[in-house]
mmCIF file of C-alpha atoms in Angstrom:
data_model
loop_
_atom_site.group_PDB
_atom_site.id
_atom_site.type_symbol
_atom_site.label_atom_id
_atom_site.label_comp_id
_atom_site.label_asym_id
_atom_site.label_seq_id
_atom_site.Cartn_x
_atom_site.Cartn_y
_atom_site.Cartn_z
ATOM 1 C CA UNK W 281 -46.189 10.939 -72.974
ATOM 2 C CA UNK W 282 -49.942 10.295 -72.741
ATOM 3 C CA UNK W 283 -49.930 8.402 -76.041
ATOM 4 C CA UNK W 284 -46.982 6.318 -74.864
ATOM 5 C CA UNK W 285 -48.698 5.405 -71.620
ATOM 6 C CA UNK W 286 -52.003 4.568 -73.312
ATOM 7 C CA UNK W 287 -50.340 2.315 -75.866
ATOM 8 C CA UNK W 288 -48.547 0.319 -73.193
ATOM 9 C CA UNK W 289 -51.641 0.181 -71.008
ATOM 10 C CA UNK W 290 -53.644 -1.248 -73.910
ATOM 11 C CA UNK W 291 -51.033 -3.920 -74.582
ATOM 12 C CA UNK W 292 -50.775 -5.070 -70.975
ATOM 13 C CA UNK W 293 -54.531 -5.036 -70.411
ATOM 14 C CA UNK W 294 -55.105 -7.183 -73.506
ATOM 15 C CA UNK W 295 -52.583 -9.764 -72.302
ATOM 16 C CA UNK W 296 -54.158 -9.862 -68.855
ATOM 17 C CA UNK W 297 -57.705 -10.216 -70.142
ATOM 18 C CA UNK W 298 -56.757 -12.980 -72.564
ATOM 19 C CA UNK W 299 -55.006 -14.862 -69.778
ATOM 20 C CA UNK W 300 -57.874 -14.569 -67.299
ATOM 21 C CA UNK W 301 -60.872 -14.770 -69.620
ATOM 22 C CA UNK W 302 -62.429 -11.473 -68.521
ATOM 23 C CA UNK W 303 -62.669 -9.893 -71.960
ATOM 24 C CA UNK W 304 -66.114 -8.530 -71.130
ATOM 25 C CA UNK W 305 -64.925 -6.611 -68.070
ATOM 26 C CA UNK W 306 -65.960 -2.967 -67.731
ATOM 27 C CA UNK W 307 -63.634 0.085 -67.738
ATOM 28 C CA UNK W 308 -62.889 -0.116 -64.005
ATOM 29 C CA UNK W 309 -61.976 -3.787 -64.246
ATOM 30 C CA UNK W 310 -59.816 -3.109 -67.315
ATOM 31 C CA UNK W 311 -57.867 -0.422 -65.455
ATOM 32 C CA UNK W 312 -57.431 -2.623 -62.407
ATOM 33 C CA UNK W 313 -56.351 -5.531 -64.611
ATOM 34 C CA UNK W 314 -53.716 -3.361 -66.267
ATOM 35 C CA UNK W 315 -52.138 -2.324 -63.001
ATOM 36 C CA UNK W 316 -52.313 -5.861 -61.606
ATOM 37 C CA UNK W 317 -50.470 -7.000 -64.706
ATOM 38 C CA UNK W 318 -47.967 -4.176 -64.477
ATOM 39 C CA UNK W 319 -47.173 -5.102 -60.885
ATOM 40 C CA UNK W 320 -46.584 -8.709 -61.922
ATOM 41 C CA UNK W 321 -44.410 -7.799 -64.915
ATOM 42 C CA UNK W 322 -42.309 -5.245 -63.038
ATOM 43 C CA UNK W 323 -41.919 -7.733 -60.200
ATOM 44 C CA UNK W 324 -40.569 -10.344 -62.608
ATOM 45 C CA UNK W 325 -38.158 -7.832 -64.133
ATOM 46 C CA UNK W 326 -37.067 -6.627 -60.691
ATOM 47 C CA UNK W 327 -36.254 -10.169 -59.583
ATOM 48 C CA UNK W 328 -34.434 -10.880 -62.828
ATOM 49 C CA UNK W 329 -32.337 -7.730 -62.411
ATOM 50 C CA UNK W 330 -31.726 -8.085 -58.659
ATOM 51 C CA UNK W 331 -28.102 -7.756 -57.557
ATOM 52 C CA UNK W 332 -27.261 -10.806 -55.432
ATOM 53 C CA UNK W 333 -23.448 -10.770 -55.474
ATOM 54 C CA UNK W 334 -21.929 -10.336 -51.994
ATOM 55 C CA UNK W 335 -19.884 -7.276 -52.988
ATOM 56 C CA UNK W 336 -22.725 -5.683 -54.919
ATOM 57 C CA UNK W 337 -25.042 -2.742 -54.367
ATOM 58 C CA UNK W 338 -28.603 -2.020 -55.427
ATOM 59 C CA UNK W 339 -30.384 0.988 -54.013
ATOM 60 C CA UNK W 340 -32.433 4.059 -54.732
ATOM 61 C CA UNK W 341 -31.571 6.931 -52.460
ATOM 62 C CA UNK W 342 -32.437 10.590 -52.005
ATOM 63 C CA UNK W 343 -29.487 12.939 -51.544
ATOM 64 C CA UNK W 344 -30.152 16.476 -50.346
ATOM 65 C CA UNK W 345 -28.297 18.732 -52.783
ATOM 66 C CA UNK W 346 -28.599 22.509 -53.128
ATOM 67 C CA UNK W 347 -31.839 22.724 -51.196
ATOM 68 C CA UNK W 348 -33.765 19.818 -52.762
ATOM 69 C CA UNK W 349 -33.928 16.019 -52.599
ATOM 70 C CA UNK W 350 -32.329 14.447 -55.673
ATOM 71 C CA UNK W 351 -32.726 10.763 -56.522
ATOM 72 C CA UNK W 352 -29.905 8.362 -57.325
ATOM 73 C CA UNK W 353 -30.293 4.778 -58.548
ATOM 74 C CA UNK W 354 -27.075 2.881 -57.786
ATOM 75 C CA UNK W 355 -26.412 -0.614 -59.136
ATOM 76 C CA UNK W 356 -23.270 -2.700 -59.444
ATOM 77 C CA UNK W 357 -22.185 -6.284 -58.856
ATOM 78 C CA UNK W 358 -18.875 -5.410 -57.208
ATOM 79 C CA UNK W 359 -18.158 -2.225 -55.267
ATOM 80 C CA UNK W 360 -14.468 -2.686 -56.006
ATOM 81 C CA UNK W 361 -15.272 -1.501 -59.538
ATOM 82 C CA UNK W 362 -15.077 2.188 -60.528
ATOM 83 C CA UNK W 363 -18.087 4.515 -60.366
ATOM 84 C CA UNK W 364 -19.830 5.546 -63.602
ATOM 85 C CA UNK W 365 -22.193 8.501 -63.168
ATOM 86 C CA UNK W 366 -24.643 8.908 -66.067
ATOM 87 C CA UNK W 367 -25.896 12.403 -66.913
ATOM 88 C CA UNK W 368 -29.118 11.833 -68.851
ATOM 89 C CA UNK W 369 -30.476 13.847 -71.746
ATOM 90 C CA UNK W 370 -33.540 15.980 -72.245
ATOM 91 C CA UNK W 371 -33.574 18.272 -70.412
ATOM 92 C CA UNK W 372 -35.656 16.141 -68.036
ATOM 93 C CA UNK W 373 -35.541 12.859 -69.984
ATOM 94 C CA UNK W 374 -34.430 10.308 -67.375
ATOM 95 C CA UNK W 375 -32.585 7.110 -68.230
ATOM 96 C CA UNK W 376 -33.705 5.373 -65.041
ATOM 97 C CA UNK W 377 -37.028 3.970 -66.349
ATOM 98 C CA UNK W 378 -35.414 2.418 -69.436
ATOM 99 C CA UNK W 379 -32.001 1.556 -67.997
ATOM 100 C CA UNK W 380 -33.174 -1.981 -67.162
ATOM 101 C CA UNK W 381 -33.179 -2.751 -70.903
ATOM 102 C CA UNK W 382 -29.461 -2.136 -71.505
ATOM 103 C CA UNK W 383 -27.463 -1.348 -68.353
ATOM 104 C CA UNK W 384 -27.306 -4.702 -66.601
ATOM 105 C CA UNK W 385 -24.058 -5.832 -68.348
ATOM 106 C CA UNK W 386 -22.410 -2.502 -67.460
ATOM 107 C CA UNK W 387 -22.869 -3.427 -63.802
ATOM 108 C CA UNK W 388 -20.299 -6.235 -64.099
ATOM 109 C CA UNK W 389 -17.604 -3.616 -64.735
ATOM 110 C CA UNK W 390 -18.842 -0.407 -63.088
ATOM 111 C CA UNK W 391 -20.970 0.726 -60.206
ATOM 112 C CA UNK W 392 -23.503 2.591 -62.341
ATOM 113 C CA UNK W 393 -25.248 5.650 -60.925
ATOM 114 C CA UNK W 394 -28.328 7.048 -62.644
ATOM 115 C CA UNK W 395 -29.185 10.514 -61.387
ATOM 116 C CA UNK W 396 -32.634 12.018 -61.920
ATOM 117 C CA UNK W 397 -31.578 15.625 -62.382
ATOM 118 C CA UNK W 398 -33.319 18.670 -60.943
ATOM 119 C CA UNK W 399 -36.733 18.884 -62.627
ATOM 120 C CA UNK W 400 -36.666 15.260 -63.760
ATOM 121 C CA UNK W 401 -38.757 12.193 -62.949
ATOM 122 C CA UNK W 402 -38.342 11.025 -59.354
ATOM 123 C CA UNK W 403 -36.560 14.234 -58.368
ATOM 124 C CA UNK W 404 -39.354 16.348 -59.857
ATOM 125 C CA UNK W 405 -41.920 14.276 -57.944
ATOM 126 C CA UNK W 406 -40.005 14.700 -54.661
ATOM 127 C CA UNK W 407 -39.957 18.520 -54.662
ATOM 128 C CA UNK W 408 -42.093 21.522 -55.500
ATOM 129 C CA UNK W 409 -41.375 23.577 -58.587
ATOM 130 C CA UNK W 410 -40.732 26.573 -56.337
ATOM 131 C CA UNK W 411 -38.035 24.612 -54.506
ATOM 132 C CA UNK W 412 -36.365 23.512 -57.739
ATOM 133 C CA UNK W 413 -36.585 26.763 -59.707
ATOM 134 C CA UNK W 414 -33.580 28.641 -58.213
ATOM 135 C CA UNK W 415 -31.108 26.069 -59.532
ATOM 136 C CA UNK W 416 -32.713 25.548 -62.945
ATOM 137 C CA UNK W 417 -29.822 26.838 -65.041
ATOM 138 C CA UNK W 418 -26.778 25.278 -66.676
ATOM 139 C CA UNK W 419 -24.565 26.732 -63.961
ATOM 140 C CA UNK W 420 -26.897 25.611 -61.173
ATOM 141 C CA UNK W 421 -27.272 22.088 -62.520
ATOM 142 C CA UNK W 422 -23.533 21.768 -63.087
ATOM 143 C CA UNK W 423 -23.175 22.676 -59.421
ATOM 144 C CA UNK W 424 -25.701 19.923 -58.606
ATOM 145 C CA UNK W 425 -23.621 17.483 -60.657
ATOM 146 C CA UNK W 426 -20.412 18.478 -58.879
ATOM 147 C CA UNK W 427 -22.016 17.874 -55.502
ATOM 148 C CA UNK W 428 -23.291 14.474 -56.646
ATOM 149 C CA UNK W 429 -19.783 13.534 -57.819
ATOM 150 C CA UNK W 430 -18.285 14.659 -54.534
ATOM 151 C CA UNK W 431 -20.915 12.670 -52.605
ATOM 152 C CA UNK W 432 -20.042 9.529 -54.597
ATOM 153 C CA UNK W 433 -16.305 10.040 -54.161
ATOM 154 C CA UNK W 434 -16.660 10.462 -50.408
ATOM 155 C CA UNK W 435 -19.175 7.695 -49.848
ATOM 156 C CA UNK W 436 -17.387 5.052 -51.908
ATOM 157 C CA UNK W 437 -13.858 6.209 -51.067
ATOM 158 C CA UNK W 438 -12.875 6.925 -54.660
ATOM 159 C CA UNK W 439 -10.427 9.632 -55.657
ATOM 160 C CA UNK W 440 -11.843 9.676 -59.170
ATOM 161 C CA UNK W 441 -14.913 8.461 -61.043
ATOM 162 C CA UNK W 442 -16.170 8.358 -64.634
ATOM 163 C CA UNK W 443 -18.826 10.793 -65.855
ATOM 164 C CA UNK W 444 -20.848 10.032 -68.981
ATOM 165 C CA UNK W 445 -22.938 12.829 -70.486
ATOM 166 C CA UNK W 446 -25.568 11.977 -73.088
ATOM 167 C CA UNK W 447 -27.180 14.682 -75.263
ATOM 168 C CA UNK W 448 -28.304 17.481 -72.885
ATOM 169 C CA UNK W 449 -26.267 15.680 -70.231
ATOM 170 C CA UNK W 450 -23.153 16.261 -72.351
ATOM 171 C CA UNK W 451 -23.562 20.000 -71.698
ATOM 172 C CA UNK W 452 -23.332 19.391 -67.952
ATOM 173 C CA UNK W 453 -20.550 16.852 -68.549
ATOM 174 C CA UNK W 454 -18.331 19.305 -70.408
ATOM 175 C CA UNK W 455 -18.940 22.016 -67.800
ATOM 176 C CA UNK W 456 -18.161 19.566 -64.997
ATOM 177 C CA UNK W 457 -14.985 18.327 -66.707
ATOM 178 C CA UNK W 458 -13.830 21.927 -67.086
ATOM 179 C CA UNK W 459 -14.422 22.664 -63.390
ATOM 180 C CA UNK W 460 -13.169 19.449 -61.785
ATOM 181 C CA UNK W 461 -10.923 17.471 -64.156
ATOM 182 C CA UNK W 462 -9.013 16.076 -61.174
ATOM 183 C CA UNK W 463 -12.166 14.240 -60.042
ATOM 184 C CA UNK W 464 -12.520 12.299 -63.289
ATOM 185 C CA UNK W 465 -10.722 9.312 -64.758
ATOM 186 C CA UNK W 466 -12.284 10.468 -68.034
ATOM 187 C CA UNK W 467 -15.221 12.361 -69.420
ATOM 188 C CA UNK W 468 -17.344 10.273 -71.825
ATOM 189 C CA UNK W 469 -19.468 12.249 -74.296
ATOM 190 C CA UNK W 470 -22.301 10.339 -75.993
ATOM 191 C CA UNK W 471 -24.333 12.214 -78.590
ATOM 192 C CA UNK W 472 -22.165 15.209 -77.715
ATOM 193 C CA UNK W 473 -23.747 18.636 -78.106
ATOM 194 C CA UNK W 474 -21.252 21.220 -79.368
ATOM 195 C CA UNK W 475 -23.063 24.289 -80.680
ATOM 196 C CA UNK W 476 -26.837 24.312 -80.320
ATOM 197 C CA UNK W 477 -27.717 26.775 -83.085
ATOM 198 C CA UNK W 478 -25.414 25.104 -85.592
ATOM 199 C CA UNK W 479 -26.808 21.780 -84.392
ATOM 200 C CA UNK W 480 -30.371 22.893 -85.150
ATOM 201 C CA UNK W 481 -29.300 24.159 -88.548
ATOM 202 C CA UNK W 482 -27.667 20.827 -89.446
ATOM 203 C CA UNK W 483 -30.593 18.744 -88.181
ATOM 204 C CA UNK W 484 -33.111 20.861 -90.070
ATOM 205 C CA UNK W 485 -31.113 20.726 -93.307
ATOM 206 C CA UNK W 486 -30.774 16.954 -93.025
ATOM 207 C CA UNK W 487 -34.511 16.454 -92.435
ATOM 208 C CA UNK W 488 -35.447 18.718 -95.365
ATOM 209 C CA UNK W 489 -32.941 16.987 -97.626
ATOM 210 C CA UNK W 490 -34.352 13.551 -96.732
ATOM 211 C CA UNK W 491 -37.945 14.716 -97.135
ATOM 212 C CA UNK W 492 -37.227 16.015 -100.636
ATOM 213 C CA UNK W 493 -35.300 12.880 -101.598
ATOM 214 C CA UNK W 494 -38.272 10.707 -100.551
ATOM 215 C CA UNK W 495 -40.877 12.932 -102.180
ATOM 216 C CA UNK W 496 -42.554 13.556 -98.806
ATOM 217 C CA UNK W 497 -44.675 16.590 -99.660
ATOM 218 C CA UNK W 498 -46.162 16.891 -96.152
ATOM 219 C CA UNK W 499 -42.730 16.943 -94.526
ATOM 220 C CA UNK W 500 -41.359 19.440 -97.026
ATOM 221 C CA UNK W 501 -44.361 21.698 -96.497
ATOM 222 C CA UNK W 502 -44.053 21.629 -92.698
ATOM 223 C CA UNK W 503 -40.296 22.138 -92.710
ATOM 224 C CA UNK W 504 -40.352 24.966 -95.226
ATOM 225 C CA UNK W 505 -43.084 26.679 -93.195
ATOM 226 C CA UNK W 506 -40.611 27.290 -90.338
ATOM 227 C CA UNK W 507 -37.792 28.549 -92.600
ATOM 228 C CA UNK W 508 -35.392 30.145 -92.044
ATOM 229 C CA UNK W 509 -34.538 27.763 -89.233
ATOM 230 C CA UNK W 510 -33.126 28.382 -86.741
ATOM 231 C CA UNK W 511 -32.788 31.915 -88.061
ATOM 232 C CA UNK W 512 -31.648 34.957 -86.099
ATOM 233 C CA UNK W 513 -34.621 35.124 -83.710
ATOM 234 C CA UNK W 514 -35.568 33.025 -80.695
ATOM 235 C CA UNK W 515 -36.661 29.506 -81.610
ATOM 236 C CA UNK W 516 -40.095 28.394 -80.431
ATOM 237 C CA UNK W 517 -41.020 24.971 -79.090
ATOM 238 C CA UNK W 518 -43.395 24.526 -82.029
ATOM 239 C CA UNK W 519 -40.537 25.067 -84.487
ATOM 240 C CA UNK W 520 -38.308 22.656 -82.606
ATOM 241 C CA UNK W 521 -41.166 20.156 -82.641
ATOM 242 C CA UNK W 522 -41.403 20.265 -86.442
ATOM 243 C CA UNK W 523 -37.651 19.898 -86.867
ATOM 244 C CA UNK W 524 -37.494 17.017 -84.361
ATOM 245 C CA UNK W 525 -40.523 15.244 -85.841
ATOM 246 C CA UNK W 526 -39.018 14.867 -89.301
ATOM 247 C CA UNK W 527 -35.407 14.456 -88.232
ATOM 248 C CA UNK W 528 -36.587 11.534 -86.049
ATOM 249 C CA UNK W 529 -38.787 10.175 -88.861
ATOM 250 C CA UNK W 530 -35.714 9.820 -91.060
ATOM 251 C CA UNK W 531 -33.641 8.001 -88.436
ATOM 252 C CA UNK W 532 -31.726 10.883 -86.887
ATOM 253 C CA UNK W 533 -32.684 9.780 -83.349
ATOM 254 C CA UNK W 534 -32.648 6.001 -83.759
ATOM 255 C CA UNK W 535 -31.271 4.733 -87.069
ATOM 256 C CA UNK W 536 -33.818 2.761 -89.095
ATOM 257 C CA UNK W 537 -36.724 3.842 -86.876
ATOM 258 C CA UNK W 538 -39.301 6.563 -87.370
ATOM 259 C CA UNK W 539 -40.033 7.265 -83.705
ATOM 260 C CA UNK W 540 -38.931 6.490 -80.158
ATOM 261 C CA UNK W 541 -41.866 4.266 -79.221
ATOM 262 C CA UNK W 542 -39.707 1.112 -79.181
ATOM 263 C CA UNK W 543 -37.850 2.490 -76.154
ATOM 264 C CA UNK W 544 -40.491 4.678 -74.523
ATOM 265 C CA UNK W 545 -42.875 1.730 -74.206
ATOM 266 C CA UNK W 546 -40.358 0.075 -71.877
ATOM 267 C CA UNK W 547 -40.706 2.875 -69.302
ATOM 268 C CA UNK W 548 -44.047 1.512 -68.155
ATOM 269 C CA UNK W 549 -42.395 -1.819 -67.321
ATOM 270 C CA UNK W 550 -39.657 -0.293 -65.183
ATOM 271 C CA UNK W 551 -39.352 -1.748 -61.684
ATOM 272 C CA UNK W 552 -37.617 1.497 -60.629
ATOM 273 C CA UNK W 553 -40.450 3.886 -61.523
ATOM 274 C CA UNK W 554 -43.883 4.107 -59.911
ATOM 275 C CA UNK W 555 -47.020 5.421 -61.598
ATOM 276 C CA UNK W 556 -46.406 8.814 -59.962
ATOM 277 C CA UNK W 557 -42.792 8.832 -61.180
ATOM 278 C CA UNK W 558 -43.929 8.101 -64.736
ATOM 279 C CA UNK W 559 -46.479 10.908 -64.588
ATOM 280 C CA UNK W 560 -43.740 13.257 -63.393
ATOM 281 C CA UNK W 561 -41.676 12.801 -66.580
ATOM 282 C CA UNK W 562 -43.977 14.876 -68.754
ATOM 283 C CA UNK W 563 -44.627 17.485 -66.075
ATOM 284 C CA UNK W 564 -40.925 17.797 -65.357
ATOM 285 C CA UNK W 565 -40.124 18.208 -69.036
ATOM 286 C CA UNK W 566 -42.519 21.147 -69.397
ATOM 287 C CA UNK W 567 -41.145 22.752 -66.238
ATOM 288 C CA UNK W 568 -37.517 22.209 -67.239
ATOM 289 C CA UNK W 569 -37.892 23.612 -70.740
ATOM 290 C CA UNK W 570 -39.458 26.770 -69.344
ATOM 291 C CA UNK W 571 -36.184 27.421 -67.527
ATOM 292 C CA UNK W 572 -33.571 25.735 -69.736
ATOM 293 C CA UNK W 573 -34.608 26.165 -73.364
ATOM 294 C CA UNK W 574 -33.120 29.631 -73.786
ATOM 295 C CA UNK W 575 -29.768 28.811 -72.123
ATOM 296 C CA UNK W 576 -29.637 25.519 -74.032
ATOM 297 C CA UNK W 577 -30.031 27.345 -77.335
ATOM 298 C CA UNK W 578 -27.055 29.517 -76.373
ATOM 299 C CA UNK W 579 -24.687 26.581 -75.744
ATOM 300 C CA UNK W 580 -21.472 26.971 -77.749
ATOM 301 C CA UNK W 581 -18.424 24.802 -77.057
ATOM 302 C CA UNK W 582 -16.667 25.683 -80.309
ATOM 303 C CA UNK W 583 -13.797 27.220 -78.348
ATOM 304 C CA UNK W 584 -13.962 24.909 -75.317
ATOM 305 C CA UNK W 585 -11.323 22.556 -76.609
ATOM 306 C CA UNK W 586 -8.810 22.119 -73.775
ATOM 307 C CA UNK W 587 -9.469 19.383 -71.220
ATOM 308 C CA UNK W 588 -7.272 18.428 -68.297
ATOM 309 C CA UNK W 589 -8.750 14.940 -68.097
ATOM 310 C CA UNK W 590 -9.000 12.220 -70.765
ATOM 311 C CA UNK W 591 -11.946 12.452 -73.171
ATOM 312 C CA UNK W 592 -13.750 9.536 -74.845
ATOM 313 C CA UNK W 593 -16.507 10.260 -77.353
ATOM 314 C CA UNK W 594 -19.117 7.823 -78.668
ATOM 315 C CA UNK W 595 -20.796 9.090 -81.834
ATOM 316 C CA UNK W 596 -23.580 7.580 -83.916
ATOM 317 C CA UNK W 597 -22.761 7.779 -87.626
ATOM 318 C CA UNK W 598 -26.373 8.795 -88.381
ATOM 319 C CA UNK W 599 -26.944 11.124 -85.416
ATOM 320 C CA UNK W 600 -28.785 14.244 -86.519
ATOM 321 C CA UNK W 601 -30.314 14.949 -83.108
ATOM 322 C CA UNK W 602 -26.936 16.173 -81.954
ATOM 323 C CA UNK W 603 -24.978 16.517 -85.161
ATOM 324 C CA UNK W 604 -22.362 13.791 -85.575
ATOM 325 C CA UNK W 605 -20.570 16.069 -88.053
ATOM 326 C CA UNK W 606 -20.129 18.847 -85.483
ATOM 327 C CA UNK W 607 -19.110 16.342 -82.803
ATOM 328 C CA UNK W 608 -16.413 14.789 -84.987
ATOM 329 C CA UNK W 609 -15.064 18.178 -86.045
ATOM 330 C CA UNK W 610 -14.946 19.307 -82.404
ATOM 331 C CA UNK W 611 -13.157 16.126 -81.332
ATOM 332 C CA UNK W 612 -10.402 16.802 -83.864
ATOM 333 C CA UNK W 613 -9.715 20.150 -82.171
ATOM 334 C CA UNK W 614 -9.642 18.824 -78.598
ATOM 335 C CA UNK W 615 -6.475 18.963 -76.530
ATOM 336 C CA UNK W 616 -6.509 16.479 -73.657
ATOM 337 C CA UNK W 617 -4.103 14.121 -71.848
ATOM 338 C CA UNK W 618 -5.604 11.455 -74.120
ATOM 339 C CA UNK W 619 -8.641 11.269 -76.342
ATOM 340 C CA UNK W 620 -10.505 8.614 -78.286
ATOM 341 C CA UNK W 621 -13.398 8.773 -80.755
ATOM 342 C CA UNK W 622 -15.614 5.769 -81.535
ATOM 343 C CA UNK W 623 -18.112 6.089 -84.404
ATOM 344 C CA UNK W 624 -20.917 3.497 -84.347
ATOM 345 C CA UNK W 625 -21.868 2.615 -87.919
ATOM 346 C CA UNK W 626 -25.471 1.525 -87.315
ATOM 347 C CA UNK W 627 -26.516 4.069 -84.703
ATOM 348 C CA UNK W 628 -27.877 7.575 -84.530
ATOM 349 C CA UNK W 629 -28.407 9.348 -81.198
ATOM 350 C CA UNK W 630 -29.437 6.458 -78.908
ATOM 351 C CA UNK W 631 -26.313 4.331 -79.305
ATOM 352 C CA UNK W 632 -26.661 2.408 -76.037
ATOM 353 C CA UNK W 633 -30.105 1.203 -77.177
ATOM 354 C CA UNK W 634 -29.272 0.754 -80.855
ATOM 355 C CA UNK W 635 -26.000 -1.181 -80.549
ATOM 356 C CA UNK W 636 -25.885 -2.227 -76.890
ATOM 357 C CA UNK W 637 -23.306 -4.984 -77.335
ATOM 358 C CA UNK W 638 -20.823 -2.811 -79.162
ATOM 359 C CA UNK W 639 -21.450 0.028 -76.707
ATOM 360 C CA UNK W 640 -20.537 -2.320 -73.838
ATOM 361 C CA UNK W 641 -17.388 -3.533 -75.606
ATOM 362 C CA UNK W 642 -16.135 0.032 -76.001
ATOM 363 C CA UNK W 643 -16.979 0.910 -72.406
ATOM 364 C CA UNK W 644 -14.837 -2.035 -71.317
ATOM 365 C CA UNK W 645 -12.027 -1.618 -73.865
ATOM 366 C CA UNK W 646 -11.771 2.172 -74.137
ATOM 367 C CA UNK W 647 -13.040 3.533 -70.805
ATOM 368 C CA UNK W 648 -12.440 0.983 -68.036
ATOM 369 C CA UNK W 649 -8.628 0.832 -68.463
ATOM 370 C CA UNK W 650 -8.266 4.402 -67.132
ATOM 371 C CA UNK W 651 -9.469 3.154 -63.734
ATOM 372 C CA UNK W 652 -7.735 -0.211 -63.913
ATOM 373 C CA UNK W 653 -4.369 1.481 -64.445
ATOM 374 C CA UNK W 654 -4.976 3.323 -61.167
ATOM 375 C CA UNK W 655 -5.796 0.058 -59.380
ATOM 376 C CA UNK W 656 -9.523 0.818 -59.230
ATOM 377 C CA UNK W 657 -11.387 -2.303 -60.265
ATOM 378 C CA UNK W 658 -12.455 -5.755 -59.176
ATOM 379 C CA UNK W 659 -10.151 -8.673 -59.961
ATOM 380 C CA UNK W 660 -10.600 -10.146 -63.420
ATOM 381 C CA UNK W 661 -11.746 -13.703 -64.099
ATOM 382 C CA UNK W 662 -9.327 -16.563 -63.627
ATOM 383 C CA UNK W 663 -8.276 -17.930 -67.009
ATOM 384 C CA UNK W 664 -6.449 -21.066 -68.023
ATOM 385 C CA UNK W 665 -5.283 -22.330 -71.404
ATOM 386 C CA UNK W 666 -4.936 -26.100 -71.898
#
């Protein structure tokens, strides 16, 4: 996180100094110039993204859930549209600070709710670790999610909403869909996690295979040093770090890219996140993994295959962060009122960032109709053929 912040700070400061001719300014002036520039840039983005439609909504709100304040960012251009609650990945990797780069078109069709989960970003910054700790479990955070869904249903007078779980969020999404299928038009799994130990095994094997194929001696050496992986014992964060480093390097997180910098650099430009919120991301991640790593490694949905609500799955064809192979095999076994699988040919794990246009098309074509059939949606455009 520190490297990400420093890189963005350097970029913005350089632009500011070039524009104002103060290249010889000292460290204090450089820092001040950076934050002056950040305020200007985020202000421009905020105005560009501002919801001005009369039926729209744009707000950030704290909701008191299970003993703590939890932050929601709610944006949509027409409240007659259905609600789409996004369960972000991680644990503790919020979508809110990067959502401005890809979510705006969604807001024509859905009222989009980004929730900073317990231990994450703005929610981490709003509470003490002691306050958050009792609910830091899969069961506890699924309970949080259920209360958020119920709050949204009651507030916006909706019998049902959509829930989209991405990566770690897909664990909470499956658990929520099992508990409350009657609350959901559909569950949408993106980068669906199925079986964590098998997932780690597949991701490791893929990274080692790619490293050998490319003659990358350093990668092979590092990967073989943690073998057998994941093995029968507890996995350490250091081992996961090695596996993730090389799996990401070979495009298993974002296809065609060696790291996540292209997206992470956008966090610092977010009009929805303050400096304190940005600092809380790294702190919240450390805190969350202390509580959630062990239960996450035990996740196994191999036999969770019956759903009483529709299921839509978006899978990146090159996803080795959460194995696309396991996700596709699991989908084939699912029993649900209806189900649909979409495989994105030029994506890995971050589909909404990698192929944003195609992601939007499938949200509109494959997800939205579940609500429209129930009469939940704003009127469509008026069309006329000559």
